[in-house]
Short mmCIF file of C-alpha atoms in Angstrom, two decimals:
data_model
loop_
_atom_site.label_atom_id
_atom_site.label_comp_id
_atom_site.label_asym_id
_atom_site.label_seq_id
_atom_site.Cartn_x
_atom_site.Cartn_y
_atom_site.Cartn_z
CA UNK C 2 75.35 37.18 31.14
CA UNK C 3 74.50 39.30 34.17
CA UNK C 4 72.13 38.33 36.33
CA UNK C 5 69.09 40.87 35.51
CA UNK C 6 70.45 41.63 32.07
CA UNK C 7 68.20 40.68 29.77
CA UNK C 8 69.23 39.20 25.98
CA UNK C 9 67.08 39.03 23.51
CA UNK C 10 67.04 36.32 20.74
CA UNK C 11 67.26 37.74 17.71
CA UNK C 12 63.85 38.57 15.37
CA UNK C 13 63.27 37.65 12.18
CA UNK C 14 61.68 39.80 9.99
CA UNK C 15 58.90 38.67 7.76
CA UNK C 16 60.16 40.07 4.33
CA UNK C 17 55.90 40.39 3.01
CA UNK C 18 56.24 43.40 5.64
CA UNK C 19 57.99 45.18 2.80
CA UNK C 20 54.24 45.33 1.01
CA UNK C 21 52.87 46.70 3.65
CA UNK C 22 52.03 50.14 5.15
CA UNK C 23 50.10 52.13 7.86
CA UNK C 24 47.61 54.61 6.24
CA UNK C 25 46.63 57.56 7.67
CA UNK C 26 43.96 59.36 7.04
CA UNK C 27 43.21 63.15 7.69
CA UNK C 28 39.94 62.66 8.86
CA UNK C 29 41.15 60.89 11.81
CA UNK C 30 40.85 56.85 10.73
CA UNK C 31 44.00 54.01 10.84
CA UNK C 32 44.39 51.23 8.03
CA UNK C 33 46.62 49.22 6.54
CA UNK C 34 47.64 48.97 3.12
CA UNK C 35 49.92 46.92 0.47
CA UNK C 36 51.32 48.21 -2.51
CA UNK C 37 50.50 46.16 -5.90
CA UNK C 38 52.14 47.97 -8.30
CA UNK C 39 55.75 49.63 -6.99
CA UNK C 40 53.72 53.12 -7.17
CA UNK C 41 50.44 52.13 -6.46
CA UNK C 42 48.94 51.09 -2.85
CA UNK C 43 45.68 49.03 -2.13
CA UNK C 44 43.61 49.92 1.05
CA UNK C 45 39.85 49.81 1.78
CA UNK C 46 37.41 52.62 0.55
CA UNK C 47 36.69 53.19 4.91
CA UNK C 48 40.13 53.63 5.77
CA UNK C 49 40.28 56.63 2.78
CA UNK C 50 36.83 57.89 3.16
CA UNK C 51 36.52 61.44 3.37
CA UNK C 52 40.47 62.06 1.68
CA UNK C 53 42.20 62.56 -1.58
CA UNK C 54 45.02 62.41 0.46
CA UNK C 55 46.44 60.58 2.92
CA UNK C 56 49.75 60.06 5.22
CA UNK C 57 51.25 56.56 5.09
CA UNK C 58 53.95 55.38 7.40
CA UNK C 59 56.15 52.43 5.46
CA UNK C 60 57.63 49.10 7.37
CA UNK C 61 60.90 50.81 7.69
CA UNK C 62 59.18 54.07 9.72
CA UNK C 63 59.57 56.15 6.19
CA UNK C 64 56.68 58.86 6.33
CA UNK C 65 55.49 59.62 3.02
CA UNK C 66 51.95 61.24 1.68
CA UNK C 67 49.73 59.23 -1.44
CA UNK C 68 46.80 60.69 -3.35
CA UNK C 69 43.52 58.72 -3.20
CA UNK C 70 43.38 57.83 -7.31
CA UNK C 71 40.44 54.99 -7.63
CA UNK C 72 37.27 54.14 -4.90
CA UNK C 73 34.64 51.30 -4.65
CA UNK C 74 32.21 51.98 -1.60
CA UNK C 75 30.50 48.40 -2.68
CA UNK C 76 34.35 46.67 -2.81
CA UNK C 77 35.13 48.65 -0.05
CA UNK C 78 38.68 48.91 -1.90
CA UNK C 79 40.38 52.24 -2.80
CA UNK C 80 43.80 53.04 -4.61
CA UNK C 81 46.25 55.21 -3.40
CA UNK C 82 48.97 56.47 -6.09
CA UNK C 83 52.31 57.07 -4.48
CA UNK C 84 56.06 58.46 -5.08
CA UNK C 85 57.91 56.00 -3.34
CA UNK C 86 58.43 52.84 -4.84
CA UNK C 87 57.25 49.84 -2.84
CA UNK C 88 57.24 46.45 -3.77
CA UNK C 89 54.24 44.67 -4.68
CA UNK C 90 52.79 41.69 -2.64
CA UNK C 91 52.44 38.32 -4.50
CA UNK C 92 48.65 37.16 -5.32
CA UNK C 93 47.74 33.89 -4.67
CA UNK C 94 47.03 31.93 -8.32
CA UNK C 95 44.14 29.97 -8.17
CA UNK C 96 40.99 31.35 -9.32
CA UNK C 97 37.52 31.21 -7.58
CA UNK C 98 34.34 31.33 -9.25
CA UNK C 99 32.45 35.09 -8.47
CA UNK C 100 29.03 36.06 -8.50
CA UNK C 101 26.73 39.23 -8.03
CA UNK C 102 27.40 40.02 -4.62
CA UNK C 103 31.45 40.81 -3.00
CA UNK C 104 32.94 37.26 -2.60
CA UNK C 105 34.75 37.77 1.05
CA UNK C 106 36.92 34.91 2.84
CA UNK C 107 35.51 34.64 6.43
CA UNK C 108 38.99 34.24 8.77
CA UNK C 109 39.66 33.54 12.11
CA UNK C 110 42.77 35.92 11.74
CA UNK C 111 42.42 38.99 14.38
CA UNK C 112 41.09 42.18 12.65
CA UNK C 113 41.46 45.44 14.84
CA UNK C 114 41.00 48.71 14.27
CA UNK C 115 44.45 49.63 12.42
CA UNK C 116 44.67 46.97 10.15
CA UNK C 117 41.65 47.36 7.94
CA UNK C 118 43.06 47.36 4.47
CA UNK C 119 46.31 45.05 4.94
CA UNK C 120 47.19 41.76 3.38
CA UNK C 121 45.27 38.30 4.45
CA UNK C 122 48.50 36.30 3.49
CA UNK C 123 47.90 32.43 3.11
CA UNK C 124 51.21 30.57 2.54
CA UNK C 125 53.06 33.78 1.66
CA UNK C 126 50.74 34.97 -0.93
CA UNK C 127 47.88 37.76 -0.86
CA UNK C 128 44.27 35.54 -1.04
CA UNK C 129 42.15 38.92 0.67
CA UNK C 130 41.90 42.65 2.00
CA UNK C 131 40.88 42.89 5.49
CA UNK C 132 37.69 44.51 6.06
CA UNK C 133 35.06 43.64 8.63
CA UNK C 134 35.34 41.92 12.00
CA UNK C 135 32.10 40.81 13.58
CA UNK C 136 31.01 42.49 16.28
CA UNK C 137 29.06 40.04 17.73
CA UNK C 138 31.59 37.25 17.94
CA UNK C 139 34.85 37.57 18.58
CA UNK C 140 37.54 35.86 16.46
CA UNK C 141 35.59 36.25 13.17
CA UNK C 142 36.25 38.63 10.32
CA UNK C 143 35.76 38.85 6.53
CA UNK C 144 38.89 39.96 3.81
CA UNK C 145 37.42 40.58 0.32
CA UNK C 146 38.77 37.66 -2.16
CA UNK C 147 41.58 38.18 -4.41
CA UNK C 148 39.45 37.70 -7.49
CA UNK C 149 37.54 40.65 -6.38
CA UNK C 150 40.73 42.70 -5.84
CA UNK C 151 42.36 41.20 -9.16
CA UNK C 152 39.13 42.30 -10.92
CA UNK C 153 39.16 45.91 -9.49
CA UNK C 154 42.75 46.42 -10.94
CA UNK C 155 42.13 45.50 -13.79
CA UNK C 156 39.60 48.05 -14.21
CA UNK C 157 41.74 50.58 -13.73
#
């Protein structure tokens, strides 16, 4: 090569990415979301508060616009029915034992403001839903469970 050219080794793309979008909501917040159902996208209640609609940017850049369809302000987990087929992100099969209260997953896994909503992948499979990073530690965040989310869509 030339000297001050600069090559780049070539990326991989994580194929889960596929599952995932940007949400965009009116009112001015940022999320993530995943679809679980090829016309049907999971996000949290926050990231939709406020909308029945909302913009949603896909992997690929594809802009496209979903209507807010289901809400749980105690889950903090909202549905967002879509046009554009998507395909779903793989749950993770084991089952945990729930309660009363939300059963969250505390992670070490950064959670920023933008990806509220996505995936918490654990060997390729969905175990949460980001949703809350600690504000008075850094490093530590909560994803609700995938027997919460499992349980939500089933109420549908």
């Amino acid at each position: 090569t030339q000297q001050g050219t600069r090559q780049d080794a070539p990326t991989e793309i994580d194929g889960r990415m596929n599952s995932v979008v940007v949400v965009l909501n009116p009112k001015g917040s940022l999320g993530a979301g995943f679809y679980v159902e090829p016309t049907l996208i999971l996000t949290n209640f926050h990231v939709v508060d406020g909308a029945s609609t909302v913009e949603l940017r896909a992997f690929n850049g594809e802009l496209f616009t979903g209507r807010v369809v289901r809400r749980d302000i105690q889950l903090d987990l909202a549905l967002v029915k879509v046009d554009r087929l998507g395909p779903p992100a793989v749950f993770a099969n084991s089952v945990a034992q729930g309660g009363d209260k939300v059963l969250l997953i505390q992670t070490d896994t950064a959670i920023n403001p933008g990806n509220s909503g996505g995936p918490l992948f654990l060997n390729g499979r969905v175990v949460g839903v980001n949703t809350i990073k600690h504000r008075a530690s850094e490093g530590i965040g909560f994803a609700v469970h995938y027997t919460e989310i499992v349980r939500f869509l089933s109420e549908q």
